[in-house]
mmCIF file of C-alpha atoms in Angstrom:
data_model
loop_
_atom_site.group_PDB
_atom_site.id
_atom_site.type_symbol
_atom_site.label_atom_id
_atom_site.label_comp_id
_atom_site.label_asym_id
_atom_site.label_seq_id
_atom_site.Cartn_x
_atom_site.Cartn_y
_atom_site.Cartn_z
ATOM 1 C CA UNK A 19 -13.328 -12.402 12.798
ATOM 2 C CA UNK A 20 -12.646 -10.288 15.850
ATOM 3 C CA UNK A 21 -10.437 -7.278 16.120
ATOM 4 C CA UNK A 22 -9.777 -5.437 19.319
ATOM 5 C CA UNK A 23 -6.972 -2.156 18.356
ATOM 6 C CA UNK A 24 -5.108 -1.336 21.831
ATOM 7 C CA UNK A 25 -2.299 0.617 20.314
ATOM 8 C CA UNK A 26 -1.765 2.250 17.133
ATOM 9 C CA UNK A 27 1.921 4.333 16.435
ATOM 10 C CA UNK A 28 4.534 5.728 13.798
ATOM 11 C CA UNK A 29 7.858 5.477 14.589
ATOM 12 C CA UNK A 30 10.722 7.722 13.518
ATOM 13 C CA UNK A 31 13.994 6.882 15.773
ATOM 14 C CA UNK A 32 16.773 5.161 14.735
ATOM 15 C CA UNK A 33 16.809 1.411 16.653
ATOM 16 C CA UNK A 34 18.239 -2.096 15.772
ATOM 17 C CA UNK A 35 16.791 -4.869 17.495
ATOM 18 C CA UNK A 36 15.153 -8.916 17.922
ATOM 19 C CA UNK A 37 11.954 -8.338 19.764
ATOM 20 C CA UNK A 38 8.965 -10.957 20.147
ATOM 21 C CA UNK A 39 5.910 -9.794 18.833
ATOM 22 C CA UNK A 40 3.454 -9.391 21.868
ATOM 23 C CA UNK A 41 0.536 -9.160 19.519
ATOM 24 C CA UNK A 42 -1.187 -9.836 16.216
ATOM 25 C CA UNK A 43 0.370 -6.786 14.362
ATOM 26 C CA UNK A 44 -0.535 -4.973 11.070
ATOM 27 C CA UNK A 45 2.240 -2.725 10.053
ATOM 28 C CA UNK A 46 3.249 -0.191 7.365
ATOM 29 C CA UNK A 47 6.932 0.302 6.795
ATOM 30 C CA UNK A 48 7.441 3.219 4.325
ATOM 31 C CA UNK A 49 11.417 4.143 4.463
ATOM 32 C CA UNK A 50 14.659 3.860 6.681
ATOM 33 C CA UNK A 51 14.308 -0.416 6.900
ATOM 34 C CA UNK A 52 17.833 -1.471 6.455
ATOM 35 C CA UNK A 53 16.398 -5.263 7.064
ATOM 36 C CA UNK A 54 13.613 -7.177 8.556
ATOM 37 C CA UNK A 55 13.137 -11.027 9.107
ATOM 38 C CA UNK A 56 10.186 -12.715 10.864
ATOM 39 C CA UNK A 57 10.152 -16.150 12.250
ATOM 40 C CA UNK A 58 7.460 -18.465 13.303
ATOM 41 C CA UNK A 59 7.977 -19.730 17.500
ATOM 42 C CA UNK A 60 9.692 -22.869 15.542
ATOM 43 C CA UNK A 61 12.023 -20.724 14.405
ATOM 44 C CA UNK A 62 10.988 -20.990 10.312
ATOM 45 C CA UNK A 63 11.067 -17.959 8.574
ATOM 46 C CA UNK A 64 8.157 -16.665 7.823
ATOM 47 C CA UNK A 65 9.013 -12.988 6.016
ATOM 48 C CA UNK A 66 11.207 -10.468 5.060
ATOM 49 C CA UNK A 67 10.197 -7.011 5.467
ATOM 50 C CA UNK A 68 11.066 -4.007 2.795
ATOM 51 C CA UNK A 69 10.565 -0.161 2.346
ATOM 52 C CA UNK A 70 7.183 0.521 1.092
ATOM 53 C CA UNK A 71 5.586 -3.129 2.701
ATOM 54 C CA UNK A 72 2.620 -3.579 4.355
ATOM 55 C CA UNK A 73 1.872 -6.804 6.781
ATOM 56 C CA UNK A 74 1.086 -8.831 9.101
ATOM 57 C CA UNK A 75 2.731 -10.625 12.315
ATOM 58 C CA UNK A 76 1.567 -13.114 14.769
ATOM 59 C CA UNK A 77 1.716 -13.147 18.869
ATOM 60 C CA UNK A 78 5.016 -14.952 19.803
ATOM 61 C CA UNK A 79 6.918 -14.646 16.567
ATOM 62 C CA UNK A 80 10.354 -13.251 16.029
ATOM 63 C CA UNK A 81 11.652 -9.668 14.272
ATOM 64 C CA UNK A 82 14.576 -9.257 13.429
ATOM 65 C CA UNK A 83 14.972 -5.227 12.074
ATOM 66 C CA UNK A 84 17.031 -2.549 12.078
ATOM 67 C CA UNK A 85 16.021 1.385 11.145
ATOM 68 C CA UNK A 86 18.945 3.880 10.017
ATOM 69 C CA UNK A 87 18.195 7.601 10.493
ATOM 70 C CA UNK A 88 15.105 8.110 8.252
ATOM 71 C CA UNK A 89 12.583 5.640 9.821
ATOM 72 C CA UNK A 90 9.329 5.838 8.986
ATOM 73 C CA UNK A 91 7.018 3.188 9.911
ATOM 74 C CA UNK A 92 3.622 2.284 11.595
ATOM 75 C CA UNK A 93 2.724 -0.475 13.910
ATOM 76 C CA UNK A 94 -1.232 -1.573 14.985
ATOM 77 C CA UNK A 95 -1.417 -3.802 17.919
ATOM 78 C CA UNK A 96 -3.887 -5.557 18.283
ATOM 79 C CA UNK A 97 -5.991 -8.595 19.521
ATOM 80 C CA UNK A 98 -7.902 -10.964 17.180
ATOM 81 C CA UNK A 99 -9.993 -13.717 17.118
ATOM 82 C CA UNK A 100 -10.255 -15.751 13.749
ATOM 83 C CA UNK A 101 -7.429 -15.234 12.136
ATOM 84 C CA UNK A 102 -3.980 -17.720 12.467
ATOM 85 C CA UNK A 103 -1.301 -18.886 10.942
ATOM 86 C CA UNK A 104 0.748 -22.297 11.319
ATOM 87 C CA UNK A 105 4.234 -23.721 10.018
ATOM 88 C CA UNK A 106 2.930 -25.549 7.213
ATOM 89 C CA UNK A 107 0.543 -22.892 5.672
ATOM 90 C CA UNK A 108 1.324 -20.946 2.677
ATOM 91 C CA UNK A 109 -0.997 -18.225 3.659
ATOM 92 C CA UNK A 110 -2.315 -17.131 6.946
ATOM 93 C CA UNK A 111 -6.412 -17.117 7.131
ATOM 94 C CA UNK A 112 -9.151 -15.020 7.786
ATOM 95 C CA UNK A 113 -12.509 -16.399 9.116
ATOM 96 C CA UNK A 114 -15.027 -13.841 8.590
ATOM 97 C CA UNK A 115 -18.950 -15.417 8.133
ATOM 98 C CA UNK A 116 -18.438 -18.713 7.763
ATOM 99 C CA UNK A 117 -15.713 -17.972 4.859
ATOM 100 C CA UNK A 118 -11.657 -18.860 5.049
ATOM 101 C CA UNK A 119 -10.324 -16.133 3.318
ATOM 102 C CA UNK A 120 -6.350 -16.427 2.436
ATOM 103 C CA UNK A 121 -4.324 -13.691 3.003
ATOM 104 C CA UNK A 122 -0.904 -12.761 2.176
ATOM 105 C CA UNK A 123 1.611 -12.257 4.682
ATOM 106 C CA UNK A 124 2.715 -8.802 3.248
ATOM 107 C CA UNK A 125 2.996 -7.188 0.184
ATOM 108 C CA UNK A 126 5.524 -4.487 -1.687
ATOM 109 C CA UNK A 127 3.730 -1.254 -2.286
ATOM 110 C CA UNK A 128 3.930 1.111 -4.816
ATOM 111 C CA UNK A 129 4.613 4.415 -4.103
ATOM 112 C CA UNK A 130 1.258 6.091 -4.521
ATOM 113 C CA UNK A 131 -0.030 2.782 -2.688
ATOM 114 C CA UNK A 132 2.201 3.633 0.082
ATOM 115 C CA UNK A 133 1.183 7.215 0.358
ATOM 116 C CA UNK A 134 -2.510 5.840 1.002
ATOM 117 C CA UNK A 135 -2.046 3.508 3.346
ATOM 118 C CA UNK A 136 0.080 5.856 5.572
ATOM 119 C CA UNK A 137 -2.901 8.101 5.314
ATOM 120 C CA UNK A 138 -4.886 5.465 6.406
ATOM 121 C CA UNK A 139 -2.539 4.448 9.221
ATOM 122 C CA UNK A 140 -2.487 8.011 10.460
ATOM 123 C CA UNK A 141 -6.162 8.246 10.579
ATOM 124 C CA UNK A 142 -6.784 4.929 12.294
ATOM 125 C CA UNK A 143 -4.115 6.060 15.156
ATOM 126 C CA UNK A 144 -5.935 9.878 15.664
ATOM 127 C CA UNK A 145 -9.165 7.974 15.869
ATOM 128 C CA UNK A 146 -7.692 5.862 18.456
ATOM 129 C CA UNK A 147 -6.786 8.245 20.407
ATOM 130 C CA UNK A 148 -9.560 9.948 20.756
ATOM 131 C CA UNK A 149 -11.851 9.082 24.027
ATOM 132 C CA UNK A 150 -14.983 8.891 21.726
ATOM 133 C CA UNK A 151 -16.582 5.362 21.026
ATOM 134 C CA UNK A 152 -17.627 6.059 18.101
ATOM 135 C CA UNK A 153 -14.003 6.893 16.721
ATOM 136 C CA UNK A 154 -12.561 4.109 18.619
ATOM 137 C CA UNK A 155 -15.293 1.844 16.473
ATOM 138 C CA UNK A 156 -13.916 3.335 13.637
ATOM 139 C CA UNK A 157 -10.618 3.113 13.964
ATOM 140 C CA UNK A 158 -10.855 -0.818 14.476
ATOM 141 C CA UNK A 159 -13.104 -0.856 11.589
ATOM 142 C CA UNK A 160 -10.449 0.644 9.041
ATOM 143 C CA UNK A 161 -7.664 -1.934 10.911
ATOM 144 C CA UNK A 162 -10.146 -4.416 9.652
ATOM 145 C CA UNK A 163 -10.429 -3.338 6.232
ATOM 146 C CA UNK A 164 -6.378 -3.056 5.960
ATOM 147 C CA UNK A 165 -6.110 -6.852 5.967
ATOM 148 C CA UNK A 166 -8.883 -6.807 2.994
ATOM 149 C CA UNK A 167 -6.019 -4.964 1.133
ATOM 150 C CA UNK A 168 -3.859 -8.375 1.631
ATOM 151 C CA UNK A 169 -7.008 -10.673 1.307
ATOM 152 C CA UNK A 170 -5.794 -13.476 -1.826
ATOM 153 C CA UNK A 171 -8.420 -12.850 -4.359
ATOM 154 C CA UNK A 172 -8.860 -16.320 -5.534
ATOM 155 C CA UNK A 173 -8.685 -20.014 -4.237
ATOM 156 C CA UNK A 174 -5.919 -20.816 -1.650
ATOM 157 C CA UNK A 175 -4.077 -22.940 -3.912
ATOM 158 C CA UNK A 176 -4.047 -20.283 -6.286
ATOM 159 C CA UNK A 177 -0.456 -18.180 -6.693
ATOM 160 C CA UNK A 178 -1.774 -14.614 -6.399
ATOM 161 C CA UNK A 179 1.054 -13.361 -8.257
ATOM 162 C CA UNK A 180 -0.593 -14.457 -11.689
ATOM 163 C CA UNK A 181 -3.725 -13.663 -12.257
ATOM 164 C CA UNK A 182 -5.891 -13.835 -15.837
ATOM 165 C CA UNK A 183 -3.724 -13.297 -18.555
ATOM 166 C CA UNK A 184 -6.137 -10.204 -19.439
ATOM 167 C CA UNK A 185 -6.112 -8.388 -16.331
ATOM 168 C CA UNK A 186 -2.194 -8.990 -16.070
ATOM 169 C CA UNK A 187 -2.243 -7.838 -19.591
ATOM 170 C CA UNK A 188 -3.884 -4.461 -19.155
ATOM 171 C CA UNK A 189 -1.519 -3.836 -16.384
ATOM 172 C CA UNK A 190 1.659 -4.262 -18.073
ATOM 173 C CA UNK A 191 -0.164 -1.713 -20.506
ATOM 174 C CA UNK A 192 -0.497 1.188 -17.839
ATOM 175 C CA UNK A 193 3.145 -0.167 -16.437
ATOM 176 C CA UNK A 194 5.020 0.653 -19.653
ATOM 177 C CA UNK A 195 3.049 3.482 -21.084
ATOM 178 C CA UNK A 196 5.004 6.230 -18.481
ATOM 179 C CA UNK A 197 4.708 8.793 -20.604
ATOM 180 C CA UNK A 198 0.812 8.021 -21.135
ATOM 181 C CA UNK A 199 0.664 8.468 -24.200
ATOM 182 C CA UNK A 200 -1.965 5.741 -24.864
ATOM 183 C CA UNK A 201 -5.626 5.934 -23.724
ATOM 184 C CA UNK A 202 -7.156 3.605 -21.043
ATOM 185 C CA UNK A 203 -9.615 2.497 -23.410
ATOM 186 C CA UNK A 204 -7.366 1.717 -25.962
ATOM 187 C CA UNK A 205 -5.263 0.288 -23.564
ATOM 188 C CA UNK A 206 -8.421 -2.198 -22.343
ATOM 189 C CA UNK A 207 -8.919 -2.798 -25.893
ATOM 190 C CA UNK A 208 -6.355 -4.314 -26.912
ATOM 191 C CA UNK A 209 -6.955 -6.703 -24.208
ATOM 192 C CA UNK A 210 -9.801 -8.355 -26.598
ATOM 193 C CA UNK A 211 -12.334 -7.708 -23.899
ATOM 194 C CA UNK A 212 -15.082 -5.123 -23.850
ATOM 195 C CA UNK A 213 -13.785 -1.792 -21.328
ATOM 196 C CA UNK A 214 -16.604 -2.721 -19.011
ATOM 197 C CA UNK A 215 -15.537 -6.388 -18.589
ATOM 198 C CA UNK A 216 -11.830 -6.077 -18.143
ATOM 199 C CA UNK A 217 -12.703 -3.332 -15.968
ATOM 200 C CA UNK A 218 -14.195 -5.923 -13.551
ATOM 201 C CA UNK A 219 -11.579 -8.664 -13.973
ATOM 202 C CA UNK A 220 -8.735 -6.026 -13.145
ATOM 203 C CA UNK A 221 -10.641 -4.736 -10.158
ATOM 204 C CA UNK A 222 -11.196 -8.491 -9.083
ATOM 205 C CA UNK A 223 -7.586 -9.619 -9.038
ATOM 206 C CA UNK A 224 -5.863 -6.214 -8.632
ATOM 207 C CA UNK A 225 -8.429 -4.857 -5.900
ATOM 208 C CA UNK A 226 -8.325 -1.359 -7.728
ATOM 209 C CA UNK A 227 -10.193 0.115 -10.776
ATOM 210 C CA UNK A 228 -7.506 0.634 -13.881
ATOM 211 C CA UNK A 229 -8.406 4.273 -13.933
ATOM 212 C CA UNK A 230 -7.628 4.863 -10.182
ATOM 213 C CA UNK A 231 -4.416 2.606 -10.867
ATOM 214 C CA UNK A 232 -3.416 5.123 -13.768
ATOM 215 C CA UNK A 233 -4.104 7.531 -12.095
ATOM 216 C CA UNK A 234 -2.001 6.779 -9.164
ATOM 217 C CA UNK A 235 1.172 5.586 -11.384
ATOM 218 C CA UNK A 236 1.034 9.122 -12.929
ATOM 219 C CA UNK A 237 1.179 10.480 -9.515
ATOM 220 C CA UNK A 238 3.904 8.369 -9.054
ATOM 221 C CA UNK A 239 5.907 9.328 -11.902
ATOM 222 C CA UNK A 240 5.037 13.261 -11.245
ATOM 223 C CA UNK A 241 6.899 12.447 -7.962
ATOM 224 C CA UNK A 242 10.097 10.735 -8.864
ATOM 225 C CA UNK A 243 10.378 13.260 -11.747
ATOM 226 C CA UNK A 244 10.095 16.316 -9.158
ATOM 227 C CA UNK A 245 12.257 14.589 -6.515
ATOM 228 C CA UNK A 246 15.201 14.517 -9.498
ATOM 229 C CA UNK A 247 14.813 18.282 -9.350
ATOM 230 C CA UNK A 248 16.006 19.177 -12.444
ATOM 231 C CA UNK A 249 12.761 19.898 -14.550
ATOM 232 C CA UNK A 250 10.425 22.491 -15.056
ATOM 233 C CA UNK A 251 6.641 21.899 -14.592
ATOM 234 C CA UNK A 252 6.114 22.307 -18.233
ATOM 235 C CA UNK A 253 8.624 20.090 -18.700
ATOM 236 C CA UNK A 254 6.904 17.526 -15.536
ATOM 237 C CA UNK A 255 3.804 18.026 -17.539
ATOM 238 C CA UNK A 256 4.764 17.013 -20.880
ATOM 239 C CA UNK A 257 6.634 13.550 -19.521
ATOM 240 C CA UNK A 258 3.031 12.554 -17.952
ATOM 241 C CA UNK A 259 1.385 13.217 -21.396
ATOM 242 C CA UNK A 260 -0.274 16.381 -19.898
ATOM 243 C CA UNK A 261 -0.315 19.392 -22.542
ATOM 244 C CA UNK A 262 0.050 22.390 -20.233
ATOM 245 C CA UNK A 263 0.941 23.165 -16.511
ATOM 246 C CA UNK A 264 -2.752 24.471 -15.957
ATOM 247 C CA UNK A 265 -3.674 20.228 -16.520
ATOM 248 C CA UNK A 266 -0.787 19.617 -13.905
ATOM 249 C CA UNK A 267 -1.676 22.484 -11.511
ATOM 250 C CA UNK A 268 -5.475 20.552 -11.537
ATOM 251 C CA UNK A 269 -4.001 17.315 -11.133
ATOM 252 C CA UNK A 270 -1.504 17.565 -8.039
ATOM 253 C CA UNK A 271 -4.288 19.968 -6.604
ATOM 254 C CA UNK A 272 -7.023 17.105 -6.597
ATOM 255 C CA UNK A 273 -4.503 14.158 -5.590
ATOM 256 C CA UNK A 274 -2.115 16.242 -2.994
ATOM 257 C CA UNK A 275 -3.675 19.360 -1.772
ATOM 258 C CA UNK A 276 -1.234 21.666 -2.918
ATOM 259 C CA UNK A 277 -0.079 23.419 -5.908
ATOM 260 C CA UNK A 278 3.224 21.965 -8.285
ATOM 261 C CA UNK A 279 5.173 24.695 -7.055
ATOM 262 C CA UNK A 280 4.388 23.369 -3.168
ATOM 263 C CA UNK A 281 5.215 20.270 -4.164
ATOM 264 C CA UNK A 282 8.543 21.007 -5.459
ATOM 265 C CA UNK A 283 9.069 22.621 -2.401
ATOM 266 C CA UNK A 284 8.759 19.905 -0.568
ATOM 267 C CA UNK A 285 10.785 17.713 -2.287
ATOM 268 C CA UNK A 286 13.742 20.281 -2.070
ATOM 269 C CA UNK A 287 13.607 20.709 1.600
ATOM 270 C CA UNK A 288 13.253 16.762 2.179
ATOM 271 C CA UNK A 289 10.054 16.805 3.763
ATOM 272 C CA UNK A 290 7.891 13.362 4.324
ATOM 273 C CA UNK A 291 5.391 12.616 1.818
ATOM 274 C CA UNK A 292 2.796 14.818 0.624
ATOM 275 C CA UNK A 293 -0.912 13.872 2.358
ATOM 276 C CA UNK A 294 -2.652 12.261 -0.591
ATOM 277 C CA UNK A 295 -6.522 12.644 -2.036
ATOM 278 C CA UNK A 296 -8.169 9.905 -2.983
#
């Protein structure tokens, strides 16, 4: 598999239009998206996009959109060899070293998954733009590794919505514990499985370690309790199952670069995402 990046860039104005994608396209739409429908050349539909989605288009294919007022998204343009799509395929494939590799057309993001793929998307455009080789070879190199995030982890004929029972089960563990109350090992115990084995089935069908995933839906919930703006950080603290504000102060530190009281901050003044740490 060959990928050439020609254009990388976020887009912010407010536009409602049917365009034909020019290009093999990897894009990041993070808010504003009233709607979004692609189409094959036939004229099948082939997705719908959504805030906080992340996904792929083919050359000569239709989009349908239309961005209100707080549009945020990212498009990479680009020009590939080995990877394609046709009416009659569930998936689109990748052929990277003698391997088909399945991949999903686009998936819905969490927020914390959203806030580190813009990251990435901002990184692979500066890159780009810079008249160095050597950051134009990295930039296509991290374009590359985006469509490993929507690379189906098992057989094409398998539905990668439902993986092993286990793994699924340890994630509807971290997904209902939102005050976090309960342990990550206790949480992988009660799976039946050792910690070190369900550790490796979650990170095989989920692409993430369960710690990192934790840690990334408390994030999430630190955010959409801040955003309500109607808590104090003790307060934050205590809903995340964190006993003081010092724990908090550590935590938004390490993950956003900026202190609780920053964070707030931006919230209240409706600024764009905070630039995550991972």
């Amino acid at each position: 598999m060959k990928l050439h990046l020609f254009r990388g860039k976020r887009y912010t104005q407010v536009e409602k239009a049917r365009q034909k994608a020019h290009s093999f396209f990897i894009t990041l739409s993070v808010s504003g998206l009233d709607y979004s429908h692609i189409y094959t050349p036939s004229g099948k539909k082939y997705a719908e996009g959504t805030n906080n989605s992340f996904g792929i288009c083919f050359p000569g294919y239709i989009i349908d959109f239309s961005y209100n007022s707080s549009r945020e998204n990212y498009v990479l343009a680009c020009e590939t060899e080995g990877i394609y799509h046709e009416d009659n395929m569930l998936f689109p494939v990748m052929e990277h070293d003698g391997m088909k590799i399945p991949l999903l057309k686009g998936r819905r993001l969490t927020c914390g998954e959203t806030l580190a793929l813009r990251n990435i998307f901002e990184r692979i455009i500066a890159l780009k733009d810079s008249p160095l080789p050597g950051n134009i070879f990295m930039a296509e190199q991290l374009a590359i590794s985006l469509l490993g995030e929507l690379a189906v982890k098992d057989e094409l004929t398998t539905d990668p919505e439902y993986p092993d029972p286990p793994a699924k089960k340890l994630k509807q563990m971290i997904d209902r514990d939102i005050r976090f109350e309960v342990s990550l090992k206790d949480c992988c115990k009660k799976t039946g499985y050792s910690v070190s084995h369900i550790r490796k089935m979650f990170v095989r069908h989920f692409g993430i370690d369960p710690g990192e995933y934790r840690q990334r839906k408390k994030l999430e919930r630190v955010f959409s309790l801040m955003s309500a703006g109607n808590m104090s950080l003790k307060e934050v603290a205590g809903e995340i199952g964190m006993k003081n504000v010092t724990h908090l102060n550590l935590f938004i530190r390490k993950r956003c670069n900026m202190t609780p009281g920053e964070l707030y901050r931006n919230f209240r003044n409706k600024k764009s995402f905070p630039e995550l740490i991972l």
